[in-house]
Amino acid sequence: MSYHVKVLPDSNNIELEKIRKDITRQLKDEILVTPKVKLVKKGSLPQSEGKAVRMKDLRNNK
C-alpha cells in the first residue's frame, strides 16, 4: 500500500524526512500495515475529476 503526500516546496530535507516518518507511523497505528509514503511536490498529483470511482464494470454487454 502506498500513499502520495503533497508537501510545500520550501521544506528542507530534514523536515521532509521527519514528516514522512510521522505520517508512516500514524498510518501504521491506524491500519496495522506499514505503508510506503512518498512525498511529492504540490501540483504534481492529478486533480480529482469529481465523484470517486470505486468499481468498474468490465463485463461484456452482449
PDB file of N, CA and C in Angstrom:
ATOM      1  N   MET A   1       0.851  -1.157   0.000  1.00  0.00           N
ATOM      2  CA  MET A   1       0.000   0.000   0.000  1.00  0.00           C
ATOM      3  C   MET A   1       0.901   1.224   0.000  1.00  0.00           C
ATOM      4  N   SER A   2       0.585   2.152  -0.867  1.00  0.00           N
ATOM      5  CA  SER A   2       1.416   3.351  -0.921  1.00  0.00           C
ATOM      6  C   SER A   2       0.544   4.599  -0.935  1.00  0.00           C
ATOM      7  N   TYR A   3       1.104   5.666  -0.402  1.00  0.00           N
ATOM      8  CA  TYR A   3       0.420   6.949  -0.331  1.00  0.00           C
ATOM      9  C   TYR A   3       1.338   8.020  -0.875  1.00  0.00           C
ATOM     10  N   HIS A   4       0.762   8.954  -1.622  1.00  0.00           N
ATOM     11  CA  HIS A   4       1.498  10.121  -2.099  1.00  0.00           C
ATOM     12  C   HIS A   4       0.979  11.326  -1.328  1.00  0.00           C
ATOM     13  N   VAL A   5       1.909  12.088  -0.735  1.00  0.00           N
ATOM     14  CA  VAL A   5       1.550  13.225   0.106  1.00  0.00           C
ATOM     15  C   VAL A   5       2.173  14.481  -0.475  1.00  0.00           C
ATOM     16  N   LYS A   6       1.340  15.494  -0.706  1.00  0.00           N
ATOM     17  CA  LYS A   6       1.839  16.767  -1.231  1.00  0.00           C
ATOM     18  C   LYS A   6       2.530  17.544  -0.121  1.00  0.00           C
ATOM     19  N   VAL A   7       3.674  18.155  -0.441  1.00  0.00           N
ATOM     20  CA  VAL A   7       4.408  18.978   0.516  1.00  0.00           C
ATOM     21  C   VAL A   7       4.701  20.340  -0.098  1.00  0.00           C
ATOM     22  N   LEU A   8       4.958  21.295   0.765  1.00  0.00           N
ATOM     23  CA  LEU A   8       5.301  22.635   0.301  1.00  0.00           C
ATOM     24  C   LEU A   8       6.731  22.655  -0.211  1.00  0.00           C
ATOM     25  N   PRO A   9       7.006  23.446  -1.245  1.00  0.00           N
ATOM     26  CA  PRO A   9       8.342  23.445  -1.853  1.00  0.00           C
ATOM     27  C   PRO A   9       9.443  24.029  -0.976  1.00  0.00           C
ATOM     28  N   ASP A  10       9.101  24.803   0.048  1.00  0.00           N
ATOM     29  CA  ASP A  10      10.140  25.443   0.854  1.00  0.00           C
ATOM     30  C   ASP A  10      10.590  24.598   2.045  1.00  0.00           C
ATOM     31  N   SER A  11      10.158  23.361   2.152  1.00  0.00           N
ATOM     32  CA  SER A  11      10.573  22.478   3.246  1.00  0.00           C
ATOM     33  C   SER A  11      11.967  21.934   2.971  1.00  0.00           C
ATOM     34  N   ASN A  12      12.774  21.778   4.044  1.00  0.00           N
ATOM     35  CA  ASN A  12      14.113  21.220   3.836  1.00  0.00           C
ATOM     36  C   ASN A  12      14.070  19.695   3.993  1.00  0.00           C
ATOM     37  N   ASN A  13      15.132  19.030   3.589  1.00  0.00           N
ATOM     38  CA  ASN A  13      15.166  17.563   3.562  1.00  0.00           C
ATOM     39  C   ASN A  13      15.002  16.930   4.940  1.00  0.00           C
ATOM     40  N   ILE A  14      15.564  17.553   5.974  1.00  0.00           N
ATOM     41  CA  ILE A  14      15.454  17.003   7.329  1.00  0.00           C
ATOM     42  C   ILE A  14      14.002  17.057   7.791  1.00  0.00           C
ATOM     43  N   GLU A  15      13.333  18.185   7.546  1.00  0.00           N
ATOM     44  CA  GLU A  15      11.915  18.308   7.895  1.00  0.00           C
ATOM     45  C   GLU A  15      11.078  17.305   7.121  1.00  0.00           C
ATOM     46  N   LEU A  16      11.357  17.164   5.841  1.00  0.00           N
ATOM     47  CA  LEU A  16      10.571  16.257   5.000  1.00  0.00           C
ATOM     48  C   LEU A  16      10.699  14.813   5.460  1.00  0.00           C
ATOM     49  N   GLU A  17      11.881  14.394   5.826  1.00  0.00           N
ATOM     50  CA  GLU A  17      12.076  13.021   6.292  1.00  0.00           C
ATOM     51  C   GLU A  17      11.332  12.788   7.607  1.00  0.00           C
ATOM     52  N   LYS A  18      11.352  13.777   8.490  1.00  0.00           N
ATOM     53  CA  LYS A  18      10.617  13.667   9.756  1.00  0.00           C
ATOM     54  C   LYS A  18       9.110  13.580   9.483  1.00  0.00           C
ATOM     55  N   ILE A  19       8.623  14.403   8.572  1.00  0.00           N
ATOM     56  CA  ILE A  19       7.195  14.383   8.208  1.00  0.00           C
ATOM     57  C   ILE A  19       6.825  13.028   7.629  1.00  0.00           C
ATOM     58  N   ARG A  20       7.656  12.493   6.731  1.00  0.00           N
ATOM     59  CA  ARG A  20       7.377  11.200   6.108  1.00  0.00           C
ATOM     60  C   ARG A  20       7.302  10.093   7.159  1.00  0.00           C
ATOM     61  N   LYS A  21       8.249  10.101   8.103  1.00  0.00           N
ATOM     62  CA  LYS A  21       8.254   9.085   9.161  1.00  0.00           C
ATOM     63  C   LYS A  21       7.035   9.224  10.071  1.00  0.00           C
ATOM     64  N   ASP A  22       6.661  10.464  10.397  1.00  0.00           N
ATOM     65  CA  ASP A  22       5.490  10.686  11.239  1.00  0.00           C
ATOM     66  C   ASP A  22       4.211  10.191  10.563  1.00  0.00           C
ATOM     67  N   ILE A  23       4.068  10.499   9.282  1.00  0.00           N
ATOM     68  CA  ILE A  23       2.883  10.050   8.544  1.00  0.00           C
ATOM     69  C   ILE A  23       2.855   8.530   8.467  1.00  0.00           C
ATOM     70  N   THR A  24       3.994   7.919   8.187  1.00  0.00           N
ATOM     71  CA  THR A  24       4.078   6.459   8.114  1.00  0.00           C
ATOM     72  C   THR A  24       3.672   5.826   9.441  1.00  0.00           C
ATOM     73  N   ARG A  25       4.182   6.362  10.541  1.00  0.00           N
ATOM     74  CA  ARG A  25       3.868   5.817  11.867  1.00  0.00           C
ATOM     75  C   ARG A  25       2.388   5.964  12.189  1.00  0.00           C
ATOM     76  N   GLN A  26       1.818   7.137  11.893  1.00  0.00           N
ATOM     77  CA  GLN A  26       0.407   7.367  12.194  1.00  0.00           C
ATOM     78  C   GLN A  26      -0.494   6.457  11.373  1.00  0.00           C
ATOM     79  N   LEU A  27      -0.166   6.274  10.105  1.00  0.00           N
ATOM     80  CA  LEU A  27      -0.957   5.365   9.270  1.00  0.00           C
ATOM     81  C   LEU A  27      -0.835   3.922   9.759  1.00  0.00           C
ATOM     82  N   LYS A  28       0.380   3.514  10.112  1.00  0.00           N
ATOM     83  CA  LYS A  28       0.588   2.152  10.620  1.00  0.00           C
ATOM     84  C   LYS A  28      -0.223   1.919  11.884  1.00  0.00           C
ATOM     85  N   ASP A  29      -0.274   2.909  12.769  1.00  0.00           N
ATOM     86  CA  ASP A  29      -1.052   2.789  14.003  1.00  0.00           C
ATOM     87  C   ASP A  29      -2.546   2.606  13.708  1.00  0.00           C
ATOM     88  N   GLU A  30      -3.028   3.211  12.633  1.00  0.00           N
ATOM     89  CA  GLU A  30      -4.453   3.133  12.291  1.00  0.00           C
ATOM     90  C   GLU A  30      -4.815   1.882  11.495  1.00  0.00           C
ATOM     91  N   ILE A  31      -3.994   1.543  10.496  1.00  0.00           N
ATOM     92  CA  ILE A  31      -4.375   0.458   9.586  1.00  0.00           C
ATOM     93  C   ILE A  31      -3.627  -0.846   9.850  1.00  0.00           C
ATOM     94  N   LEU A  32      -2.662  -0.817  10.780  1.00  0.00           N
ATOM     95  CA  LEU A  32      -1.902  -2.005  11.194  1.00  0.00           C
ATOM     96  C   LEU A  32      -1.067  -2.620  10.077  1.00  0.00           C
ATOM     97  N   VAL A  33      -0.732  -1.830   9.094  1.00  0.00           N
ATOM     98  CA  VAL A  33       0.150  -2.229   7.995  1.00  0.00           C
ATOM     99  C   VAL A  33       1.095  -1.060   7.754  1.00  0.00           C
ATOM    100  N   THR A  34       2.364  -1.346   7.511  1.00  0.00           N
ATOM    101  CA  THR A  34       3.317  -0.271   7.237  1.00  0.00           C
ATOM    102  C   THR A  34       3.208   0.148   5.771  1.00  0.00           C
ATOM    103  N   PRO A  35       2.702   1.362   5.510  1.00  0.00           N
ATOM    104  CA  PRO A  35       2.556   1.818   4.131  1.00  0.00           C
ATOM    105  C   PRO A  35       3.848   2.444   3.607  1.00  0.00           C
ATOM    106  N   LYS A  36       3.934   2.561   2.301  1.00  0.00           N
ATOM    107  CA  LYS A  36       5.018   3.316   1.680  1.00  0.00           C
ATOM    108  C   LYS A  36       4.485   4.729   1.476  1.00  0.00           C
ATOM    109  N   VAL A  37       5.177   5.700   2.044  1.00  0.00           N
ATOM    110  CA  VAL A  37       4.765   7.097   1.928  1.00  0.00           C
ATOM    111  C   VAL A  37       5.782   7.824   1.073  1.00  0.00           C
ATOM    112  N   LYS A  38       5.293   8.436  -0.011  1.00  0.00           N
ATOM    113  CA  LYS A  38       6.164   9.196  -0.913  1.00  0.00           C
ATOM    114  C   LYS A  38       5.723  10.651  -0.876  1.00  0.00           C
ATOM    115  N   LEU A  39       6.663  11.540  -0.610  1.00  0.00           N
ATOM    116  CA  LEU A  39       6.375  12.964  -0.597  1.00  0.00           C
ATOM    117  C   LEU A  39       6.581  13.509  -2.000  1.00  0.00           C
ATOM    118  N   VAL A  40       5.604  14.268  -2.496  1.00  0.00           N
ATOM    119  CA  VAL A  40       5.663  14.815  -3.853  1.00  0.00           C
ATOM    120  C   VAL A  40       5.411  16.316  -3.814  1.00  0.00           C
ATOM    121  N   LYS A  41       5.838  17.000  -4.864  1.00  0.00           N
ATOM    122  CA  LYS A  41       5.660  18.446  -4.959  1.00  0.00           C
ATOM    123  C   LYS A  41       4.187  18.789  -5.134  1.00  0.00           C
ATOM    124  N   LYS A  42       3.817  19.932  -4.586  1.00  0.00           N
ATOM    125  CA  LYS A  42       2.460  20.418  -4.744  1.00  0.00           C
ATOM    126  C   LYS A  42       2.176  20.622  -6.231  1.00  0.00           C
ATOM    127  N   GLY A  43       1.042  20.144  -6.688  1.00  0.00           N
ATOM    128  CA  GLY A  43       0.667  20.282  -8.091  1.00  0.00           C
ATOM    129  C   GLY A  43       1.068  19.105  -8.953  1.00  0.00           C
ATOM    130  N   SER A  44       1.813  18.134  -8.401  1.00  0.00           N
ATOM    131  CA  SER A  44       2.258  17.002  -9.211  1.00  0.00           C
ATOM    132  C   SER A  44       1.234  15.858  -9.240  1.00  0.00           C
ATOM    133  N   LEU A  45       0.279  15.877  -8.324  1.00  0.00           N
ATOM    134  CA  LEU A  45      -0.758  14.840  -8.328  1.00  0.00           C
ATOM    135  C   LEU A  45      -1.920  15.293  -9.203  1.00  0.00           C
ATOM    136  N   PRO A  46      -2.566  14.363  -9.903  1.00  0.00           N
ATOM    137  CA  PRO A  46      -3.693  14.755 -10.755  1.00  0.00           C
ATOM    138  C   PRO A  46      -4.868  15.244  -9.916  1.00  0.00           C
ATOM    139  N   GLN A  47      -5.610  16.204 -10.454  1.00  0.00           N
ATOM    140  CA  GLN A  47      -6.787  16.725  -9.779  1.00  0.00           C
ATOM    141  C   GLN A  47      -7.909  15.701  -9.816  1.00  0.00           C
ATOM    142  N   SER A  48      -8.737  15.718  -8.805  1.00  0.00           N
ATOM    143  CA  SER A  48      -9.896  14.837  -8.757  1.00  0.00           C
ATOM    144  C   SER A  48     -10.876  15.244  -9.856  1.00  0.00           C
ATOM    145  N   GLU A  49     -11.464  14.257 -10.504  1.00  0.00           N
ATOM    146  CA  GLU A  49     -12.410  14.540 -11.588  1.00  0.00           C
ATOM    147  C   GLU A  49     -13.852  14.420 -11.108  1.00  0.00           C
ATOM    148  N   GLY A  50     -14.066  14.588  -9.831  1.00  0.00           N
ATOM    149  CA  GLY A  50     -15.426  14.504  -9.296  1.00  0.00           C
ATOM    150  C   GLY A  50     -15.566  13.328  -8.360  1.00  0.00           C
ATOM    151  N   LYS A  51     -16.704  12.660  -8.448  1.00  0.00           N
ATOM    152  CA  LYS A  51     -17.009  11.554  -7.562  1.00  0.00           C
ATOM    153  C   LYS A  51     -16.022  10.403  -7.780  1.00  0.00           C
ATOM    154  N   ALA A  52     -15.573   9.804  -6.694  1.00  0.00           N
ATOM    155  CA  ALA A  52     -14.618   8.698  -6.771  1.00  0.00           C
ATOM    156  C   ALA A  52     -15.253   7.483  -7.443  1.00  0.00           C
ATOM    157  N   VAL A  53     -14.480   6.842  -8.305  1.00  0.00           N
ATOM    158  CA  VAL A  53     -14.930   5.612  -8.953  1.00  0.00           C
ATOM    159  C   VAL A  53     -14.294   4.459  -8.197  1.00  0.00           C
ATOM    160  N   ARG A  54     -15.101   3.684  -7.531  1.00  0.00           N
ATOM    161  CA  ARG A  54     -14.588   2.602  -6.702  1.00  0.00           C
ATOM    162  C   ARG A  54     -14.659   1.253  -7.403  1.00  0.00           C
ATOM    163  N   MET A  55     -15.458   1.164  -8.446  1.00  0.00           N
ATOM    164  CA  MET A  55     -15.614  -0.114  -9.126  1.00  0.00           C
ATOM    165  C   MET A  55     -15.879   0.149 -10.606  1.00  0.00           C
ATOM    166  N   LYS A  56     -15.300  -0.674 -11.443  1.00  0.00           N
ATOM    167  CA  LYS A  56     -15.527  -0.587 -12.881  1.00  0.00           C
ATOM    168  C   LYS A  56     -16.203  -1.866 -13.339  1.00  0.00           C
ATOM    169  N   ASP A  57     -17.213  -1.733 -14.163  1.00  0.00           N
ATOM    170  CA  ASP A  57     -17.919  -2.884 -14.718  1.00  0.00           C
ATOM    171  C   ASP A  57     -17.216  -3.294 -16.003  1.00  0.00           C
ATOM    172  N   LEU A  58     -16.511  -4.416 -15.973  1.00  0.00           N
ATOM    173  CA  LEU A  58     -15.747  -4.877 -17.135  1.00  0.00           C
ATOM    174  C   LEU A  58     -16.461  -6.001 -17.890  1.00  0.00           C
ATOM    175  N   ARG A  59     -17.727  -6.250 -17.549  1.00  0.00           N
ATOM    176  CA  ARG A  59     -18.465  -7.303 -18.249  1.00  0.00           C
ATOM    177  C   ARG A  59     -18.761  -6.879 -19.681  1.00  0.00           C
ATOM    178  N   ASN A  60     -18.835  -7.871 -20.548  1.00  0.00           N
ATOM    179  CA  ASN A  60     -19.242  -7.609 -21.935  1.00  0.00           C
ATOM    180  C   ASN A  60     -20.751  -7.565 -21.985  1.00  0.00           C
ATOM    181  N   ASN A  61     -21.308  -6.468 -22.436  1.00  0.00           N
ATOM    182  CA  ASN A  61     -22.768  -6.313 -22.536  1.00  0.00           C
ATOM    183  C   ASN A  61     -23.228  -6.761 -23.917  1.00  0.00           C
ATOM    184  N   LYS A  62     -23.531  -8.058 -24.047  1.00  0.00           N
ATOM    185  CA  LYS A  62     -23.964  -8.595 -25.351  1.00  0.00           C
ATOM    186  C   LYS A  62     -25.434  -8.836 -25.347  1.00  0.00           C
TER     187      LYS A  62
END
